[in-house]
XYZ file of C-alpha atoms in Angstrom:
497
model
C -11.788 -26.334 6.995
C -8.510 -27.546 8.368
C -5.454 -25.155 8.322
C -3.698 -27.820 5.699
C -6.766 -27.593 3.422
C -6.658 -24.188 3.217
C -3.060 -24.077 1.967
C -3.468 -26.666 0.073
C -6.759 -25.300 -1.509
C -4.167 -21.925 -2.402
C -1.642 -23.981 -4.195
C 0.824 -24.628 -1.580
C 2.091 -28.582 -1.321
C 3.003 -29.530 2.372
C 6.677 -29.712 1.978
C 6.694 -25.750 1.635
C 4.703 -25.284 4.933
C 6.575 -27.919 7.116
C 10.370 -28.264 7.941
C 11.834 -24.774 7.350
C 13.337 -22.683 10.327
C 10.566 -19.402 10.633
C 7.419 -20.545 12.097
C 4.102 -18.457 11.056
C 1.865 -17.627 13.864
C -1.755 -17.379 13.042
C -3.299 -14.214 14.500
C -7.045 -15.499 14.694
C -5.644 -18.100 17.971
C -1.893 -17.527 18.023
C -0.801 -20.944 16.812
C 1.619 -22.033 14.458
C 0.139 -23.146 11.386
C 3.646 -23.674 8.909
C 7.270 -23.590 8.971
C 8.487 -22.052 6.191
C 12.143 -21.731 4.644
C 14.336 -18.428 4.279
C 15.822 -17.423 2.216
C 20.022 -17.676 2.537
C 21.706 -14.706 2.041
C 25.108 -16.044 0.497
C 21.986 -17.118 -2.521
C 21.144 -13.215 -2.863
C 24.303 -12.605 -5.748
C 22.626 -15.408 -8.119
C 18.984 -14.141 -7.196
C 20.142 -11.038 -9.214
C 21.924 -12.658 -11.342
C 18.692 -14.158 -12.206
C 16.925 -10.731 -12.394
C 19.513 -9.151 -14.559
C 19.452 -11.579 -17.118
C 15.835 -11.671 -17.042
C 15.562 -7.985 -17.442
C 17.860 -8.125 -20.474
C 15.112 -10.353 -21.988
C 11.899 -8.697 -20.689
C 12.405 -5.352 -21.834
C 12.423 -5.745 -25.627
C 9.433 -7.884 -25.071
C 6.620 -5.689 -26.308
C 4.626 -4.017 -24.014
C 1.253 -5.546 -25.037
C 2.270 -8.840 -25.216
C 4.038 -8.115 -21.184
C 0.286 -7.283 -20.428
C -0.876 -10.830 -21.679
C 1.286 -12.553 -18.759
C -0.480 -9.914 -16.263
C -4.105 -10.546 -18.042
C -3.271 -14.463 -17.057
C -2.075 -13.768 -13.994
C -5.627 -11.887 -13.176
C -7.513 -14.796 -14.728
C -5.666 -16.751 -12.170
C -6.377 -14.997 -9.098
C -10.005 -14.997 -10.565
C -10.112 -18.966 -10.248
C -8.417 -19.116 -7.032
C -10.141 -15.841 -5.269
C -12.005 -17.639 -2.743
C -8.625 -20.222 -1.351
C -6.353 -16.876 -1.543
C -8.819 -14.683 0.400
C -8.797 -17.427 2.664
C -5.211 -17.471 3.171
C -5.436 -13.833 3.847
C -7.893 -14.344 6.659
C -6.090 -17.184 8.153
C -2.357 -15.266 8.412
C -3.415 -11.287 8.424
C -6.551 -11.869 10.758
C -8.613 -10.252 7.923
C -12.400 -10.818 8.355
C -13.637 -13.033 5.297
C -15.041 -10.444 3.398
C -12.106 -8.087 3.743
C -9.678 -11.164 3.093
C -12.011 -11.472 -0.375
C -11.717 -7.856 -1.286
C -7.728 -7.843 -1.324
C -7.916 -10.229 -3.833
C -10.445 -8.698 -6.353
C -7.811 -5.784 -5.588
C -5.247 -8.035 -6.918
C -7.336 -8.899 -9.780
C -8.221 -5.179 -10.915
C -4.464 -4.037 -10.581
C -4.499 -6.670 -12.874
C -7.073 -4.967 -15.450
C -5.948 -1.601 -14.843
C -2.330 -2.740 -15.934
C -3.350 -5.054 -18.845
C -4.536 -1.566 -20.405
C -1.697 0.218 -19.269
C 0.799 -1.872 -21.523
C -0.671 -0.272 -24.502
C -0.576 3.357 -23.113
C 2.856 3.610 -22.090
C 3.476 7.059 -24.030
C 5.289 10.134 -24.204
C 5.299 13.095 -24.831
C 5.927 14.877 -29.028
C 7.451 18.355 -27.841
C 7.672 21.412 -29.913
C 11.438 22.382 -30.751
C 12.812 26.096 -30.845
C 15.161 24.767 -33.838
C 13.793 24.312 -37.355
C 13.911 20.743 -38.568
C 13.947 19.529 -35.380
C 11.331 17.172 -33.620
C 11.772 16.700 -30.091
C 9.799 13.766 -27.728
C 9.750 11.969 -24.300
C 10.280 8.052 -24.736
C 10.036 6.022 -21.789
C 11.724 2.712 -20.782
C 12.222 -0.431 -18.568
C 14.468 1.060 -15.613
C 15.854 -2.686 -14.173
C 15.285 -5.104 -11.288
C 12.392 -3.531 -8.967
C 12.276 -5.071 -5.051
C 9.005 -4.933 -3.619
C 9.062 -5.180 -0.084
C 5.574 -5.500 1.458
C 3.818 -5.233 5.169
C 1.437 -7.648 6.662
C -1.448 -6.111 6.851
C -2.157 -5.968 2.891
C -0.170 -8.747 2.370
C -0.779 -9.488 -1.176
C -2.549 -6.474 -2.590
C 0.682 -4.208 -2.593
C 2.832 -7.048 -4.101
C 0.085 -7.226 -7.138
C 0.017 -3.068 -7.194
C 3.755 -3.210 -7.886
C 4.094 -6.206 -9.445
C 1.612 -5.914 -12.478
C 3.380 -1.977 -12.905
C 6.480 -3.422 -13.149
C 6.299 -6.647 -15.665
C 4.181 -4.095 -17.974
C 6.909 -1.710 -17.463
C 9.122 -4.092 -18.182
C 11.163 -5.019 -15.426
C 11.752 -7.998 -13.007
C 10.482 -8.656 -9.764
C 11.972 -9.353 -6.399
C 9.472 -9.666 -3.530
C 10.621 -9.646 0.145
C 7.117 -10.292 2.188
C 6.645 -9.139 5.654
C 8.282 -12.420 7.957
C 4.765 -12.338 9.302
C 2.983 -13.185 6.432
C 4.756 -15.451 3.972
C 2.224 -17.746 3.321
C 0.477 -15.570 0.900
C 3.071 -14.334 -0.360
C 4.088 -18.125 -1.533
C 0.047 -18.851 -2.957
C 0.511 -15.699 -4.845
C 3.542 -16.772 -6.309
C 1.665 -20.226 -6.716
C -1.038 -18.173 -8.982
C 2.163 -16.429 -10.677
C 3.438 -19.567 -11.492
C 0.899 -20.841 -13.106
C 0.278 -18.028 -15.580
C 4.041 -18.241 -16.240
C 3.273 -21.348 -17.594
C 0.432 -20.633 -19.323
C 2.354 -17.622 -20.777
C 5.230 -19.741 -22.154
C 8.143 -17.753 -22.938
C 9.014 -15.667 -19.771
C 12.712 -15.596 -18.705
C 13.424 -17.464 -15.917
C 13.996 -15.358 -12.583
C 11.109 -12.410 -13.687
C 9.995 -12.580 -9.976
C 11.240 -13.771 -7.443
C 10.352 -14.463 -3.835
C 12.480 -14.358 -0.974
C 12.038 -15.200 2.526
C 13.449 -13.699 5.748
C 14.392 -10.684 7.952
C 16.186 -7.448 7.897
C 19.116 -8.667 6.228
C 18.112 -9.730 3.038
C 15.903 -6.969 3.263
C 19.091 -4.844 3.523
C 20.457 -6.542 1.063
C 18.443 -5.376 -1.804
C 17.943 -1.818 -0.452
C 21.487 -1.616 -0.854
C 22.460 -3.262 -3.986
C 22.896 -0.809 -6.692
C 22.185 -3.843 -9.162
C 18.174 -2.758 -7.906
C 17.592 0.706 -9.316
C 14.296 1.055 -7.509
C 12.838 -0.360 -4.421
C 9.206 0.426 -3.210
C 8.880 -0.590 0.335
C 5.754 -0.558 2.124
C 5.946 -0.318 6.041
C 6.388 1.883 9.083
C 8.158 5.413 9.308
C 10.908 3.749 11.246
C 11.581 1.281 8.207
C 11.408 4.316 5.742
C 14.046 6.289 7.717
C 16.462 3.541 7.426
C 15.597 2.391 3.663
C 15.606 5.750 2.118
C 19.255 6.976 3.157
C 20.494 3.411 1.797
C 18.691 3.521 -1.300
C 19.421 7.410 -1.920
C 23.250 6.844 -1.279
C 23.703 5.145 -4.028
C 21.694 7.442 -5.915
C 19.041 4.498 -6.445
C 14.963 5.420 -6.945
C 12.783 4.296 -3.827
C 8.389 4.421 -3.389
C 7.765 4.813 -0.381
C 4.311 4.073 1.327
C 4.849 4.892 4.959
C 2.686 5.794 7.924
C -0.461 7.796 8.172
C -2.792 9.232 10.481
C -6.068 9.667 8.993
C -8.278 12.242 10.111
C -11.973 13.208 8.688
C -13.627 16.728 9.545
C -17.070 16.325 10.867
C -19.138 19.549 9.943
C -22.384 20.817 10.850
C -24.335 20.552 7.642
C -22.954 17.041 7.466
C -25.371 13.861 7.046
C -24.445 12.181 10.005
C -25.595 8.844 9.714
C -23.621 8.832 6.863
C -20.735 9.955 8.531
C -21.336 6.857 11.156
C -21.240 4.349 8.666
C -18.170 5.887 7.477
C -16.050 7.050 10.505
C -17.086 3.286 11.762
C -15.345 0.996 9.080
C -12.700 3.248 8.569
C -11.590 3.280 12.471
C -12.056 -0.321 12.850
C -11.805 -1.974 9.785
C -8.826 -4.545 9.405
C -8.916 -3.591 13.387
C -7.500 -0.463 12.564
C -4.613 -1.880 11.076
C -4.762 -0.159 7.364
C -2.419 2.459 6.670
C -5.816 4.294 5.739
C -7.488 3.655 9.076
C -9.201 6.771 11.007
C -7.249 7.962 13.332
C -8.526 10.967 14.286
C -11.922 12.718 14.643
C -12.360 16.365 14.264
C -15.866 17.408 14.703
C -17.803 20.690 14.947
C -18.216 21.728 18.557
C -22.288 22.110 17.778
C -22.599 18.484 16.563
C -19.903 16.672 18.619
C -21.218 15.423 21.845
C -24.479 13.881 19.717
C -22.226 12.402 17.310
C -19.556 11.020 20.035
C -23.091 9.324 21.633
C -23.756 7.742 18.288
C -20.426 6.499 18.220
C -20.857 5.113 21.574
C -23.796 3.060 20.827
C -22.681 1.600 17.031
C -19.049 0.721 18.972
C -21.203 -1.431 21.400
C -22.981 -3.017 18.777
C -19.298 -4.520 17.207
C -19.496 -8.236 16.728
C -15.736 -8.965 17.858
C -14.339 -12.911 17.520
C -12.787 -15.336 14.862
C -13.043 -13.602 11.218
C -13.622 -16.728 9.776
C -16.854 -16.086 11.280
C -20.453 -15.128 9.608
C -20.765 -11.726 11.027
C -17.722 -10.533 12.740
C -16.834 -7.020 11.582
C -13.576 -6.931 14.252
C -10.855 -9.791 14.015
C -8.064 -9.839 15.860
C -4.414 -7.185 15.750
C -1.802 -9.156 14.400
C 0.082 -10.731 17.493
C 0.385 -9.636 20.914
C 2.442 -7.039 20.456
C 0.563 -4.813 18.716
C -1.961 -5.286 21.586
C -0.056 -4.265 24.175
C 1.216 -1.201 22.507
C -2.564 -0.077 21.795
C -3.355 -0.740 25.104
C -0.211 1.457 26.130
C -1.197 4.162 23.641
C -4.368 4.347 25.835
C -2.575 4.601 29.193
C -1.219 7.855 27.387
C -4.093 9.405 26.613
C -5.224 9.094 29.776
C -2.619 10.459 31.175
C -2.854 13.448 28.352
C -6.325 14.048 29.773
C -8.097 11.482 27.152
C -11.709 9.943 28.387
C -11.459 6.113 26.880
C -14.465 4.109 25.690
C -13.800 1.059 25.088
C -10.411 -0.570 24.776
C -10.407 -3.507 26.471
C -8.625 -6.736 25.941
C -10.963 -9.399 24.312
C -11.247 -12.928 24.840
C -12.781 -13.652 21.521
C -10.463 -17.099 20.597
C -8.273 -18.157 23.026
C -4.699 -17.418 22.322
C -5.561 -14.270 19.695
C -4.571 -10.475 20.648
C -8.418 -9.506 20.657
C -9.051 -5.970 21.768
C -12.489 -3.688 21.761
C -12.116 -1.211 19.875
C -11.413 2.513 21.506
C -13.092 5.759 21.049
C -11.161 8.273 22.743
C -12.238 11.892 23.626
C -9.182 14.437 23.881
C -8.929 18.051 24.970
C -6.935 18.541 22.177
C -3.802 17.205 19.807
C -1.380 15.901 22.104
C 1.679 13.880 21.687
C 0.147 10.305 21.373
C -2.499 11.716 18.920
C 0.385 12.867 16.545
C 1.547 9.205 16.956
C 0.406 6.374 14.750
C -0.479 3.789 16.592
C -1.355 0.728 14.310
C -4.853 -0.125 16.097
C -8.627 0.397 16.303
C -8.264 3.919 18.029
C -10.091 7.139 17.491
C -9.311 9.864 18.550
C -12.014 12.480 18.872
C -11.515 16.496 19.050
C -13.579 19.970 18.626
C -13.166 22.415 16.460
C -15.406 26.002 15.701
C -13.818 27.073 12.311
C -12.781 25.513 9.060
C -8.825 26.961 9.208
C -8.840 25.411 12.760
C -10.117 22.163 11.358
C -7.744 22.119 8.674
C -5.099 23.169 11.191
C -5.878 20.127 13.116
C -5.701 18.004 9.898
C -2.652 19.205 8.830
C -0.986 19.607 12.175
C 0.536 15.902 12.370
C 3.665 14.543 10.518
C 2.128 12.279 8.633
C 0.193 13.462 5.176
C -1.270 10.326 3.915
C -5.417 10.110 3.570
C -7.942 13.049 4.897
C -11.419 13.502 4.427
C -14.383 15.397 4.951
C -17.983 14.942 5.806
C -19.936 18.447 4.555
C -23.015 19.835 2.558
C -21.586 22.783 2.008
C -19.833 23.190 -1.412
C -17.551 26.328 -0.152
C -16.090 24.119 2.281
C -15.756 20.749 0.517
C -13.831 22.884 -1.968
C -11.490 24.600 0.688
C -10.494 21.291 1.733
C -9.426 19.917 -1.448
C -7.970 23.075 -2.630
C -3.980 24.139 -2.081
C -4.953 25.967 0.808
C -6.946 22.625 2.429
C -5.356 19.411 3.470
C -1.876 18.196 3.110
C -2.441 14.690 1.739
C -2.430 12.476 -0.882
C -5.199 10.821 -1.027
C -8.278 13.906 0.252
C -12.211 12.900 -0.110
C -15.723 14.443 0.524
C -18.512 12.519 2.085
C -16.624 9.370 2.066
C -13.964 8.233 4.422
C -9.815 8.099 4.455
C -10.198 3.872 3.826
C -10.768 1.934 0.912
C -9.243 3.185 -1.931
C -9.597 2.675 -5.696
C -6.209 1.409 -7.625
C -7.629 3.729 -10.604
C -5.928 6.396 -8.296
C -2.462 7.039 -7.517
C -1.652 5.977 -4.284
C 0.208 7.902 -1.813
C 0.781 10.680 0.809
C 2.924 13.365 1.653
C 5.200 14.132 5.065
C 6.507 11.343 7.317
C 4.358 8.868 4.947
C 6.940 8.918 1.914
C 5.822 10.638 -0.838
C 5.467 7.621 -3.212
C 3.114 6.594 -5.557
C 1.601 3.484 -6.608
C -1.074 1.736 -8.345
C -3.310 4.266 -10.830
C -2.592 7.277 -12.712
C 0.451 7.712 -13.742
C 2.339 6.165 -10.791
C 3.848 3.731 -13.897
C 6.301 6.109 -14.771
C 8.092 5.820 -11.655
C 8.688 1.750 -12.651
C 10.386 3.152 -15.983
C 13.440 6.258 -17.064
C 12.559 8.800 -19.265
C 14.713 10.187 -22.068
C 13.833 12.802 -23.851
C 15.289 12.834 -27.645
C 15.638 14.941 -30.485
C 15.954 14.163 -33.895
C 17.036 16.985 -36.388
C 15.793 15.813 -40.314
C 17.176 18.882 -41.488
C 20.353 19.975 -43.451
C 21.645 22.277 -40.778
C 22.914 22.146 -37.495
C 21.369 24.639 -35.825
C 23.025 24.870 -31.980
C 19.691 25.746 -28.914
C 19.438 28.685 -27.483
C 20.843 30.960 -30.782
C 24.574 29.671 -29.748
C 26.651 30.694 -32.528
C 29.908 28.164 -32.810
C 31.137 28.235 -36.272
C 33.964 26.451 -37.353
């Protein structure tokens, strides 16, 4: 299918792709497959004009009948799963089936916050004052920017996005500059449920186009009382100052680097399967990816050989392809700073398998991917590096395994692989590891949007998706009512007058 046809096939006419000033690169070959328009910046002022007014509208639109517009928008994304998942695949590398799976993602955000609108509740609290009732209400907080990465392009949009309109508030979505192609057939989809839907204000969400600066522009309006950015540390050092200064509300979903414990009673070719799509899956470009390997001194060097001999077996090439489990890294770039990363640990006493440049399609930043064995946690282990690296390491005791685990400044996804119950416990007790997001017998990648999503540290401490993460889209108030005849002051205060 022709590059055109699959655009076209996701709702987007050929005047959007042709004719604007930032060209999108294609990471499966490095060509350009559209020109897309940006967004100005002097335009920014009416785009939250737009939201404003739209929010003024939105939030005494009751909750359930929010959800309907977010049940369409599902029912859309059902129709047009296979051309979005193929837009996915064509701009984010993803191979087809992972391309597929951030759409159903999409599409059970979608479920999870169709429910949601009828469960936005608060607490009834007891009051210390007779005649008195006292209860938590919650409301629409205002204008929410998402800004998003490439490398889930769409299903962190929909994770914020569905919150929000249920929540009641407007939408502005900033895309990564690498990937605004589904960005625009998601907005396509939105579209038509808006229509479907009927009565939405104009400007509910928004898309805009471009770099840093309108970026910056919406982290630092105070007319957008929250922003959830998704991205790397760097970014999150320079959005949360801005957004904190003027005492604005951010999410933050920042780096990680993913580690799973490896210990003796485990069930190792369990572990295999696991330790294998979570290193390389998305080419190690998921904020979830394995990163690190810590594994029981009496087990390690036969499960390193297992390693050895499933990495081999990779199919590596064009993940458009039947078959391919390893697509390309995004652009160039991000291959030479993997390949870099590796000079390091070689240089920190690392033995490298695999690691290799690839030519899979000509023109695409192909790479094998690398299992590394280290002495120990050095420097460019602590370091994310956003590629299909693992790092491996020994250990002899569970604290020194969790020491490992915890030991990095990052706090995002951890996991286990253990029979025994004593230390599957440990791990996911206060005393075990540091993250948000801890398993047993399953690995770091892959989670469920029934969760809350999130980690600790260097990786932001927001929370999105399941769970309560809704009531950071909304302000709470909490509000008593006296029925009674007297006025009875908290606290036994006595002020008579």
């Amino acid at each position: 299918m022709s590059t055109i046809q699959t655009l076209t096939d996701a709702g987007l006419a050929k005047a959007q792709i042709t004719g604007g000033e930032l060209p999108v690169h294609s990471p499966i070959d490095g060509s350009e497959i559209a020109r897309v328009s940006q967004t100005p910046l002097a335009d920014l002022p009416q785009i939250l004009d737009r939201a404003e007014a739209a929010f003024h509208v939105w939030r005494n639109v009751p909750a359930p009948r929010r959800g309907e517009l977010v049940r369409l928008l599902g029912e859309e994304l059902r129709a047009g799963k296979e051309a979005l998942g193929a837009v996915v695949t064509l701009e984010a590398g993803k191979i087809t089936s992972e391309g597929l799976g951030e759409v159903q993602e999409m599409i059970d955000i979608c479920d999870f916050a169709v429910g949601l609108s009828r469960q936005l509740y608060g607490l009834t609290i007891a009051s210390e004052r007779p005649g008195h009732r006292m209860m938590e209400t919650w409301h629409p907080l205002g204008p929410t920017a998402v800004i998003t990465a490439f490398n889930f392009p769409v299903a962190v949009w929909s994770w914020n996005t569905a919150l929000a309109l249920v929540c009641g508030n407007p939408v502005i979505w900033k895309p990564s500059e690498k990937s605004p192609l589904t960005a625009m057939a998601s907005m396509a989809a939105l579209h038509r449920a808006l229509e479907r839907f009927g009565d939405a204000p104009e400007g509910l969400v928004q898309l805009v186009i471009g770099g840093p600066e309108i970026g910056d522009g919406l982290v630092t309006s105070p007319r957008v009382p929250l922003v959830s950015a998704t991205g790397s540390t760097r970014m999150g050092r320079i959005v949360a100052p801005k957004v904190a200064e003027r005492f604005g509300r951010s999410i933050l979903e920042l780096g990680g680097n993913n580690a799973m414990i490896v210990a003796p009673s485990a069930d190792l070719d369990m572990a295999v399967r696991a330790i294998v799509f979570s290193a390389v899956g998305t080419a190690g470009q998921r904020c979830t990816s394995l990163r690190r390997l810590i594994v029981h001194e009496d087990i390690r060097a036969g499960l390193v050989e297992k390693l050895k001999t499933a990495y081999a077996s990779l199919p590596i090439g064009d993940p458009r392809e039947s078959g391919t489990l390893v697509g390309p890294l995004i652009d160039m770039e991000a291959r030479d700073r993997m390949l870099a990363a590796l000079d390091q640990a070689r240089a920190e006493d690392g033995t490298v398998h695999g690691g290799e440049a690839v030519e899979a399609v000509a023109g695409g930043a192909y790479v094998s991917p690398a299992l590394v064995e280290m002495p120990g946690q050095s420097a460019i282990v602590e370091t994310e590096t956003f590629a299909p690296i693992l790092y491996v390491m020994g250990y002899q005791t569970l604290d020194e395994a969790i020491a490992l685990q915890n030991g990095v400044p990052q706090g995002l996804s951890a996991c286990i692989f253990t029979r025994d119950l004593r230390e599957a416990e440990t791990f996911v007790s206060a005393a075990g590891a540091d993250c948000g997001i801890i398993n047993v017998n399953i690995g770091p990648s892959g989670a469920e949007i029934g969760g809350a999503f999130g980690g600790e540290k260097e990786t932001g401490g927001g929370r999105e998706s399941g769970s309560d993460a809704w009531k950071g889209y909304m302000r709470r108030a909490t509000n008593t009512i006296n029925y009674s005849d007297e006025l009875p002051l908290a606290q036994g205060v006595k002020f008579d007058i």
